[in-house]
Amino acid sequence: MTRRPLVAGNWKMNGLQASIGELKRIVEGAQSLGDVDLIVCPPATLIAGFAAAVRGTRVCVGGQDCSTQPAGAYTGDISAEMLRDAGATAVIVGHSERRHYHGETDAIVRAKAIAAQRAGLLAIVCIGETRAERDRGQARRVVSGQLDRSLPDTSKDIVVAYEPVWAIGTGLTPTPDDVSAMHGLIRERLSARFAEAGHAVRILYGGSVKPANAKALLALENVDGALVGGASLYAGEFLAIAGVYR
Ligand code: PEP
């Protein structure tokens, strides 16, 4: 089963209108990349402008979160349908910062993934253990449970991102053996749950992916790309990571 690699950039709460220059550098550099899908997920305020700027190029734009609801009295929230309307084709759901700072449970993450499917967006569903959970030997159990409870009933338009919380923004990464073992476990569970369709689901690794470690991490079996935070803010670094697939 060949899966087309995906490198997605999560800009988090960074970026102003002037950041369109960085996006344009990504679009330009992407022309010489190999077979790899590219998604830039800027803050919501930039989605419409970025989507207009990438139209007709190989770069796509995604959101960083969405409501479970399509519309209504939910002040401050943005629906998957609105993201789609603004030109997004994907959305990150269940990022550990949403789970941690906004109390998002697996059930909420699952409802958001279903909302993304409903709107025709690719849902990048994030899971990953904390340092304390890993130190207690609970990483496999925690990740399995999050996966089982956070995914919708069908694997249509679903990407899983394994992001150990302790590796996000810290410069730390698990060993290649640990990444392989966790991605292998996620693949097994996806296959058990969705049969053949489970083989087609892409599993991204996220957590301090940089140009210097991308080649080793992205070469591992069942690592179908990366979800990149800090390094995605710089066109040169983001392109160097995606350039692993040249
Ligand atoms: C992230 O927040 O999804 C992430 C992977 O961040 P970083 O690459 O900065 O660790």
PDB file of C-alpha atoms and ligand atoms in Angstrom:
ATOM      1  CA  MET A   1       0.000   0.000   0.000  1.00  0.00           C
ATOM      2  CA  THR A   2       1.541   3.293  -1.030  1.00  0.00           C
ATOM      3  CA  ARG A   3       0.358   6.382   0.765  1.00  0.00           C
ATOM      4  CA  ARG A   4       1.105   9.832  -0.578  1.00  0.00           C
ATOM      5  CA  PRO A   5       3.191  11.669   2.007  1.00  0.00           C
ATOM      6  CA  LEU A   6       1.835  14.785   3.672  1.00  0.00           C
ATOM      7  CA  VAL A   7       3.714  17.571   5.416  1.00  0.00           C
ATOM      8  CA  ALA A   8       1.441  19.962   7.299  1.00  0.00           C
ATOM      9  CA  GLY A   9       2.521  23.154   9.041  1.00  0.00           C
ATOM     10  CA  ASN A  10       0.774  24.311  12.204  1.00  0.00           C
ATOM     11  CA  TRP A  11       1.435  28.027  12.639  1.00  0.00           C
ATOM     12  CA  LYS A  12      -0.452  28.093  15.955  1.00  0.00           C
ATOM     13  CA  MET A  13      -1.163  31.679  17.130  1.00  0.00           C
ATOM     14  CA  ASN A  14       1.506  33.189  14.888  1.00  0.00           C
ATOM     15  CA  GLY A  15       1.165  35.234  11.730  1.00  0.00           C
ATOM     16  CA  LEU A  16      -0.225  38.543  10.549  1.00  0.00           C
ATOM     17  CA  GLN A  17      -1.430  39.704   7.120  1.00  0.00           C
ATOM     18  CA  ALA A  18       2.195  40.501   6.302  1.00  0.00           C
ATOM     19  CA  SER A  19       3.059  36.807   6.694  1.00  0.00           C
ATOM     20  CA  ILE A  20       1.683  36.167   3.216  1.00  0.00           C
ATOM     21  CA  GLY A  21       5.265  36.683   2.004  1.00  0.00           C
ATOM     22  CA  GLU A  22       6.345  33.529   3.870  1.00  0.00           C
ATOM     23  CA  LEU A  23       3.460  31.621   2.277  1.00  0.00           C
ATOM     24  CA  LYS A  24       4.480  32.837  -1.169  1.00  0.00           C
ATOM     25  CA  ARG A  25       8.016  31.566  -0.562  1.00  0.00           C
ATOM     26  CA  ILE A  26       6.550  28.176   0.388  1.00  0.00           C
ATOM     27  CA  VAL A  27       4.438  28.116  -2.780  1.00  0.00           C
ATOM     28  CA  GLU A  28       7.411  28.991  -4.928  1.00  0.00           C
ATOM     29  CA  GLY A  29       9.753  26.471  -3.325  1.00  0.00           C
ATOM     30  CA  ALA A  30       7.094  23.769  -3.470  1.00  0.00           C
ATOM     31  CA  GLN A  31       7.323  23.715  -7.240  1.00  0.00           C
ATOM     32  CA  SER A  32      10.532  21.726  -7.129  1.00  0.00           C
ATOM     33  CA  LEU A  33       9.415  19.216  -4.482  1.00  0.00           C
ATOM     34  CA  GLY A  34       8.645  15.580  -5.205  1.00  0.00           C
ATOM     35  CA  ASP A  35       5.477  13.640  -4.517  1.00  0.00           C
ATOM     36  CA  VAL A  36       4.241  15.177  -1.295  1.00  0.00           C
ATOM     37  CA  ASP A  37       1.091  16.975  -0.203  1.00  0.00           C
ATOM     38  CA  LEU A  38       1.626  20.306   1.576  1.00  0.00           C
ATOM     39  CA  ILE A  39      -0.813  22.005   3.905  1.00  0.00           C
ATOM     40  CA  VAL A  40      -0.234  25.282   5.746  1.00  0.00           C
ATOM     41  CA  CYS A  41      -2.522  25.853   8.747  1.00  0.00           C
ATOM     42  CA  PRO A  42      -2.348  29.554   9.684  1.00  0.00           C
ATOM     43  CA  PRO A  43      -4.518  31.280  12.302  1.00  0.00           C
ATOM     44  CA  ALA A  44      -8.171  31.628  11.266  1.00  0.00           C
ATOM     45  CA  THR A  45      -7.725  35.312  10.433  1.00  0.00           C
ATOM     46  CA  LEU A  46      -5.397  34.399   7.571  1.00  0.00           C
ATOM     47  CA  ILE A  47      -7.220  31.440   6.044  1.00  0.00           C
ATOM     48  CA  ALA A  48      -9.229  33.272   3.374  1.00  0.00           C
ATOM     49  CA  GLY A  49      -6.259  35.358   2.233  1.00  0.00           C
ATOM     50  CA  PHE A  50      -3.906  32.385   2.206  1.00  0.00           C
ATOM     51  CA  ALA A  51      -6.442  30.219   0.377  1.00  0.00           C
ATOM     52  CA  ALA A  52      -6.754  32.871  -2.327  1.00  0.00           C
ATOM     53  CA  ALA A  53      -2.968  33.071  -2.598  1.00  0.00           C
ATOM     54  CA  VAL A  54      -2.466  29.300  -3.019  1.00  0.00           C
ATOM     55  CA  ARG A  55      -5.277  28.779  -5.527  1.00  0.00           C
ATOM     56  CA  GLY A  56      -3.975  26.794  -8.496  1.00  0.00           C
ATOM     57  CA  THR A  57      -0.769  25.784  -6.684  1.00  0.00           C
ATOM     58  CA  ARG A  58       0.116  22.512  -4.963  1.00  0.00           C
ATOM     59  CA  VAL A  59      -0.099  24.070  -1.487  1.00  0.00           C
ATOM     60  CA  CYS A  60      -3.339  23.739   0.493  1.00  0.00           C
ATOM     61  CA  VAL A  61      -4.585  25.669   3.493  1.00  0.00           C
ATOM     62  CA  GLY A  62      -6.071  24.239   6.679  1.00  0.00           C
ATOM     63  CA  GLY A  63      -7.569  25.381   9.963  1.00  0.00           C
ATOM     64  CA  GLN A  64      -6.190  24.589  13.424  1.00  0.00           C
ATOM     65  CA  ASP A  65      -9.501  23.750  15.068  1.00  0.00           C
ATOM     66  CA  CYS A  66     -13.233  23.756  14.309  1.00  0.00           C
ATOM     67  CA  SER A  67     -16.520  23.689  16.162  1.00  0.00           C
ATOM     68  CA  THR A  68     -18.520  20.495  16.409  1.00  0.00           C
ATOM     69  CA  GLN A  69     -21.551  22.494  15.174  1.00  0.00           C
ATOM     70  CA  PRO A  70     -22.243  23.761  11.650  1.00  0.00           C
ATOM     71  CA  ALA A  71     -23.616  27.167  12.770  1.00  0.00           C
ATOM     72  CA  GLY A  72     -25.432  28.840  15.630  1.00  0.00           C
ATOM     73  CA  ALA A  73     -25.020  30.651  18.937  1.00  0.00           C
ATOM     74  CA  TYR A  74     -21.439  29.631  19.723  1.00  0.00           C
ATOM     75  CA  THR A  75     -19.627  32.927  20.229  1.00  0.00           C
ATOM     76  CA  GLY A  76     -16.054  32.899  19.064  1.00  0.00           C
ATOM     77  CA  ASP A  77     -16.240  29.479  17.412  1.00  0.00           C
ATOM     78  CA  ILE A  78     -15.685  28.731  13.746  1.00  0.00           C
ATOM     79  CA  SER A  79     -17.395  25.812  12.027  1.00  0.00           C
ATOM     80  CA  ALA A  80     -15.825  23.359   9.623  1.00  0.00           C
ATOM     81  CA  GLU A  81     -18.262  24.639   7.000  1.00  0.00           C
ATOM     82  CA  MET A  82     -16.932  28.188   7.522  1.00  0.00           C
ATOM     83  CA  LEU A  83     -13.349  26.995   7.134  1.00  0.00           C
ATOM     84  CA  ARG A  84     -14.342  25.278   3.926  1.00  0.00           C
ATOM     85  CA  ASP A  85     -16.144  28.425   2.758  1.00  0.00           C
ATOM     86  CA  ALA A  86     -12.982  30.443   3.435  1.00  0.00           C
ATOM     87  CA  GLY A  87     -11.007  28.079   1.208  1.00  0.00           C
ATOM     88  CA  ALA A  88      -9.542  25.594   3.682  1.00  0.00           C
ATOM     89  CA  THR A  89      -9.420  21.944   2.659  1.00  0.00           C
ATOM     90  CA  ALA A  90      -8.204  20.521   5.976  1.00  0.00           C
ATOM     91  CA  VAL A  91      -8.359  21.109   9.712  1.00  0.00           C
ATOM     92  CA  ILE A  92      -6.283  19.967  12.684  1.00  0.00           C
ATOM     93  CA  VAL A  93      -8.424  18.576  15.526  1.00  0.00           C
ATOM     94  CA  GLY A  94      -7.390  17.479  19.004  1.00  0.00           C
ATOM     95  CA  HIS A  95      -4.010  19.174  19.061  1.00  0.00           C
ATOM     96  CA  SER A  96      -2.533  18.719  22.539  1.00  0.00           C
ATOM     97  CA  GLU A  97      -2.715  22.490  23.115  1.00  0.00           C
ATOM     98  CA  ARG A  98      -6.486  22.346  22.479  1.00  0.00           C
ATOM     99  CA  ARG A  99      -6.781  19.308  24.724  1.00  0.00           C
ATOM    100  CA  HIS A 100      -4.684  20.949  27.464  1.00  0.00           C
ATOM    101  CA  TYR A 101      -5.732  24.631  27.408  1.00  0.00           C
ATOM    102  CA  HIS A 102      -9.340  24.145  26.308  1.00  0.00           C
ATOM    103  CA  GLY A 103     -10.157  20.871  28.037  1.00  0.00           C
ATOM    104  CA  GLU A 104     -10.967  19.029  24.842  1.00  0.00           C
ATOM    105  CA  THR A 105     -11.766  15.393  25.539  1.00  0.00           C
ATOM    106  CA  ASP A 106     -11.512  12.510  23.091  1.00  0.00           C
ATOM    107  CA  ALA A 107     -15.297  12.703  22.654  1.00  0.00           C
ATOM    108  CA  ILE A 108     -15.071  16.376  21.657  1.00  0.00           C
ATOM    109  CA  VAL A 109     -12.171  15.662  19.318  1.00  0.00           C
ATOM    110  CA  ARG A 110     -14.188  12.870  17.707  1.00  0.00           C
ATOM    111  CA  ALA A 111     -17.163  15.209  17.233  1.00  0.00           C
ATOM    112  CA  LYS A 112     -14.839  17.755  15.599  1.00  0.00           C
ATOM    113  CA  ALA A 113     -13.419  15.110  13.269  1.00  0.00           C
ATOM    114  CA  ILE A 114     -16.981  14.162  12.299  1.00  0.00           C
ATOM    115  CA  ALA A 115     -17.737  17.867  11.709  1.00  0.00           C
ATOM    116  CA  ALA A 116     -14.707  18.070   9.418  1.00  0.00           C
ATOM    117  CA  GLN A 117     -15.906  15.035   7.454  1.00  0.00           C
ATOM    118  CA  ARG A 118     -19.378  16.562   7.213  1.00  0.00           C
ATOM    119  CA  ALA A 119     -17.893  19.732   5.692  1.00  0.00           C
ATOM    120  CA  GLY A 120     -15.637  17.854   3.291  1.00  0.00           C
ATOM    121  CA  LEU A 121     -12.398  18.746   5.072  1.00  0.00           C
ATOM    122  CA  LEU A 122      -9.456  16.452   5.707  1.00  0.00           C
ATOM    123  CA  ALA A 123      -9.297  15.978   9.489  1.00  0.00           C
ATOM    124  CA  ILE A 124      -5.815  15.736  11.003  1.00  0.00           C
ATOM    125  CA  VAL A 125      -6.567  14.028  14.316  1.00  0.00           C
ATOM    126  CA  CYS A 126      -3.818  14.495  16.926  1.00  0.00           C
ATOM    127  CA  ILE A 127      -2.985  12.037  19.687  1.00  0.00           C
ATOM    128  CA  GLY A 128       0.026  11.580  21.947  1.00  0.00           C
ATOM    129  CA  GLU A 129       1.161  10.814  25.464  1.00  0.00           C
ATOM    130  CA  THR A 130       2.623  13.200  28.064  1.00  0.00           C
ATOM    131  CA  ARG A 131       6.100  12.798  29.552  1.00  0.00           C
ATOM    132  CA  ALA A 132       4.635  11.509  32.806  1.00  0.00           C
ATOM    133  CA  GLU A 133       2.561   8.906  30.967  1.00  0.00           C
ATOM    134  CA  ARG A 134       5.616   7.726  29.026  1.00  0.00           C
ATOM    135  CA  ASP A 135       7.725   7.584  32.187  1.00  0.00           C
ATOM    136  CA  ARG A 136       5.046   5.440  33.848  1.00  0.00           C
ATOM    137  CA  GLY A 137       5.151   3.021  30.906  1.00  0.00           C
ATOM    138  CA  GLN A 138       1.629   4.008  29.805  1.00  0.00           C
ATOM    139  CA  ALA A 139       2.380   5.516  26.391  1.00  0.00           C
ATOM    140  CA  ARG A 140       0.960   2.652  24.330  1.00  0.00           C
ATOM    141  CA  ARG A 141      -2.179   2.382  26.416  1.00  0.00           C
ATOM    142  CA  VAL A 142      -2.805   6.156  26.379  1.00  0.00           C
ATOM    143  CA  VAL A 143      -2.237   6.508  22.641  1.00  0.00           C
ATOM    144  CA  SER A 144      -4.401   3.470  21.851  1.00  0.00           C
ATOM    145  CA  GLY A 145      -7.232   4.811  23.974  1.00  0.00           C
ATOM    146  CA  GLN A 146      -7.045   8.299  22.465  1.00  0.00           C
ATOM    147  CA  LEU A 147      -7.022   6.819  18.965  1.00  0.00           C
ATOM    148  CA  ASP A 148      -9.990   4.542  19.596  1.00  0.00           C
ATOM    149  CA  ARG A 149     -12.084   7.279  21.190  1.00  0.00           C
ATOM    150  CA  SER A 150     -11.111  10.222  18.946  1.00  0.00           C
ATOM    151  CA  LEU A 151     -11.793   8.703  15.538  1.00  0.00           C
ATOM    152  CA  PRO A 152     -15.122   8.792  13.700  1.00  0.00           C
ATOM    153  CA  ASP A 153     -16.873   5.647  12.448  1.00  0.00           C
ATOM    154  CA  THR A 154     -15.337   5.897   8.993  1.00  0.00           C
ATOM    155  CA  SER A 155     -11.774   6.631   7.986  1.00  0.00           C
ATOM    156  CA  LYS A 156     -12.830   8.851   5.085  1.00  0.00           C
ATOM    157  CA  ASP A 157     -10.662  11.991   4.945  1.00  0.00           C
ATOM    158  CA  ILE A 158      -8.871  11.114   8.169  1.00  0.00           C
ATOM    159  CA  VAL A 159      -5.166  11.585   8.899  1.00  0.00           C
ATOM    160  CA  VAL A 160      -3.730  10.632  12.293  1.00  0.00           C
ATOM    161  CA  ALA A 161      -0.902  12.703  13.774  1.00  0.00           C
ATOM    162  CA  TYR A 162       1.109  11.048  16.539  1.00  0.00           C
ATOM    163  CA  GLU A 163       2.529  13.904  18.593  1.00  0.00           C
ATOM    164  CA  PRO A 164       4.124  13.005  21.920  1.00  0.00           C
ATOM    165  CA  VAL A 165       3.251  16.042  24.043  1.00  0.00           C
ATOM    166  CA  TRP A 166       6.746  16.184  25.540  1.00  0.00           C
ATOM    167  CA  ALA A 167       8.271  16.486  22.065  1.00  0.00           C
ATOM    168  CA  ILE A 168       6.171  19.483  20.982  1.00  0.00           C
ATOM    169  CA  GLY A 169       8.208  22.670  20.920  1.00  0.00           C
ATOM    170  CA  THR A 170      10.941  21.207  23.131  1.00  0.00           C
ATOM    171  CA  GLY A 171      13.582  20.109  20.642  1.00  0.00           C
ATOM    172  CA  LEU A 172      13.213  16.572  22.017  1.00  0.00           C
ATOM    173  CA  THR A 173      12.113  13.645  19.878  1.00  0.00           C
ATOM    174  CA  PRO A 174      11.502   9.981  20.637  1.00  0.00           C
ATOM    175  CA  THR A 175      14.097   7.538  19.337  1.00  0.00           C
ATOM    176  CA  PRO A 176      13.452   6.159  15.837  1.00  0.00           C
ATOM    177  CA  ASP A 177      12.637   2.808  17.468  1.00  0.00           C
ATOM    178  CA  ASP A 178      10.027   4.436  19.695  1.00  0.00           C
ATOM    179  CA  VAL A 179       8.463   6.287  16.746  1.00  0.00           C
ATOM    180  CA  SER A 180       8.396   3.062  14.699  1.00  0.00           C
ATOM    181  CA  ALA A 181       6.832   1.120  17.532  1.00  0.00           C
ATOM    182  CA  MET A 182       4.100   3.701  18.103  1.00  0.00           C
ATOM    183  CA  HIS A 183       3.288   4.146  14.419  1.00  0.00           C
ATOM    184  CA  GLY A 184       3.191   0.346  14.047  1.00  0.00           C
ATOM    185  CA  LEU A 185       0.723   0.142  16.919  1.00  0.00           C
ATOM    186  CA  ILE A 186      -1.446   2.896  15.406  1.00  0.00           C
ATOM    187  CA  ARG A 187      -1.400   1.124  12.033  1.00  0.00           C
ATOM    188  CA  GLU A 188      -2.456  -2.165  13.653  1.00  0.00           C
ATOM    189  CA  ARG A 189      -5.376  -0.508  15.383  1.00  0.00           C
ATOM    190  CA  LEU A 190      -6.440   1.379  12.249  1.00  0.00           C
ATOM    191  CA  SER A 191      -6.410  -1.875  10.297  1.00  0.00           C
ATOM    192  CA  ALA A 192      -8.323  -3.721  12.997  1.00  0.00           C
ATOM    193  CA  ARG A 193     -10.934  -0.986  13.040  1.00  0.00           C
ATOM    194  CA  PHE A 194     -11.273  -0.030   9.375  1.00  0.00           C
ATOM    195  CA  ALA A 195      -9.954  -3.189   7.647  1.00  0.00           C
ATOM    196  CA  GLU A 196      -8.380  -2.435   4.244  1.00  0.00           C
ATOM    197  CA  ALA A 197      -9.276   1.271   4.522  1.00  0.00           C
ATOM    198  CA  GLY A 198      -7.141   1.433   7.666  1.00  0.00           C
ATOM    199  CA  HIS A 199      -4.043   0.769   5.554  1.00  0.00           C
ATOM    200  CA  ALA A 200      -4.756   3.889   3.528  1.00  0.00           C
ATOM    201  CA  VAL A 201      -4.906   6.287   6.490  1.00  0.00           C
ATOM    202  CA  ARG A 202      -1.790   8.427   6.685  1.00  0.00           C
ATOM    203  CA  ILE A 203      -0.020   8.589  10.032  1.00  0.00           C
ATOM    204  CA  LEU A 204       2.061  11.734  10.561  1.00  0.00           C
ATOM    205  CA  TYR A 205       4.733  12.184  13.179  1.00  0.00           C
ATOM    206  CA  GLY A 206       4.787  15.542  15.001  1.00  0.00           C
ATOM    207  CA  GLY A 207       7.045  16.969  17.688  1.00  0.00           C
ATOM    208  CA  SER A 208      10.205  19.010  17.040  1.00  0.00           C
ATOM    209  CA  VAL A 209      10.569  17.952  13.411  1.00  0.00           C
ATOM    210  CA  LYS A 210      13.391  20.038  11.916  1.00  0.00           C
ATOM    211  CA  PRO A 211      15.400  19.881   8.691  1.00  0.00           C
ATOM    212  CA  ALA A 212      18.178  18.117  10.647  1.00  0.00           C
ATOM    213  CA  ASN A 213      16.058  15.179  11.852  1.00  0.00           C
ATOM    214  CA  ALA A 214      13.365  14.989   9.162  1.00  0.00           C
ATOM    215  CA  LYS A 215      15.161  12.506   6.943  1.00  0.00           C
ATOM    216  CA  ALA A 216      15.617   9.940   9.700  1.00  0.00           C
ATOM    217  CA  LEU A 217      12.085  10.326  11.081  1.00  0.00           C
ATOM    218  CA  LEU A 218      10.244  10.382   7.758  1.00  0.00           C
ATOM    219  CA  ALA A 219      12.069   7.314   6.446  1.00  0.00           C
ATOM    220  CA  LEU A 220      10.528   5.102   9.137  1.00  0.00           C
ATOM    221  CA  GLU A 221       7.851   2.573   8.244  1.00  0.00           C
ATOM    222  CA  ASN A 222       4.308   3.867   8.775  1.00  0.00           C
ATOM    223  CA  VAL A 223       5.517   7.447   9.064  1.00  0.00           C
ATOM    224  CA  ASP A 224       3.643   9.030   6.164  1.00  0.00           C
ATOM    225  CA  GLY A 225       4.716  12.595   6.757  1.00  0.00           C
ATOM    226  CA  ALA A 226       4.966  15.209   9.465  1.00  0.00           C
ATOM    227  CA  LEU A 227       2.943  17.753  11.377  1.00  0.00           C
ATOM    228  CA  VAL A 228       5.385  20.608  11.896  1.00  0.00           C
ATOM    229  CA  GLY A 229       4.997  23.455  14.377  1.00  0.00           C
ATOM    230  CA  GLY A 230       7.859  25.908  14.920  1.00  0.00           C
ATOM    231  CA  ALA A 231       9.820  25.044  11.787  1.00  0.00           C
ATOM    232  CA  SER A 232       6.763  25.572   9.568  1.00  0.00           C
ATOM    233  CA  LEU A 233       6.888  29.320  10.258  1.00  0.00           C
ATOM    234  CA  TYR A 234       9.964  29.595   8.051  1.00  0.00           C
ATOM    235  CA  ALA A 235       9.582  28.733   4.388  1.00  0.00           C
ATOM    236  CA  GLY A 236      13.162  27.501   4.151  1.00  0.00           C
ATOM    237  CA  GLU A 237      12.791  25.070   7.049  1.00  0.00           C
ATOM    238  CA  PHE A 238       9.348  23.863   6.032  1.00  0.00           C
ATOM    239  CA  LEU A 239      10.521  23.237   2.465  1.00  0.00           C
ATOM    240  CA  ALA A 240      13.678  21.487   3.673  1.00  0.00           C
ATOM    241  CA  ILE A 241      11.520  19.090   5.706  1.00  0.00           C
ATOM    242  CA  ALA A 242       9.167  18.414   2.784  1.00  0.00           C
ATOM    243  CA  GLY A 243      12.253  18.166   0.560  1.00  0.00           C
ATOM    244  CA  VAL A 244      12.985  14.785   2.138  1.00  0.00           C
ATOM    245  CA  TYR A 245      10.494  13.477  -0.444  1.00  0.00           C
ATOM    246  CA  ARG A 246      12.290  15.021  -3.410  1.00  0.00           C
TER     247      ARG A 246
HETATM  248  C1  PEP B   1       2.901  20.958  16.841  1.00  0.00           C
HETATM  249  O1  PEP B   1       2.565  21.845  17.602  1.00  0.00           O
HETATM  250  O2  PEP B   1       2.051  20.321  16.216  1.00  0.00           O
HETATM  251  C2  PEP B   1       4.314  20.669  16.711  1.00  0.00           C
HETATM  252  C3  PEP B   1       4.664  19.527  16.208  1.00  0.00           C
HETATM  253  O3  PEP B   1       5.187  21.656  17.148  1.00  0.00           O
HETATM  254  P1  PEP B   1       6.800  21.647  17.016  1.00  0.00           P
HETATM  255  O4  PEP B   1       7.133  21.148  15.631  1.00  0.00           O
HETATM  256  O5  PEP B   1       7.195  23.055  17.222  1.00  0.00           O
HETATM  257  O6  PEP B   1       7.305  20.717  18.058  1.00  0.00           O
END
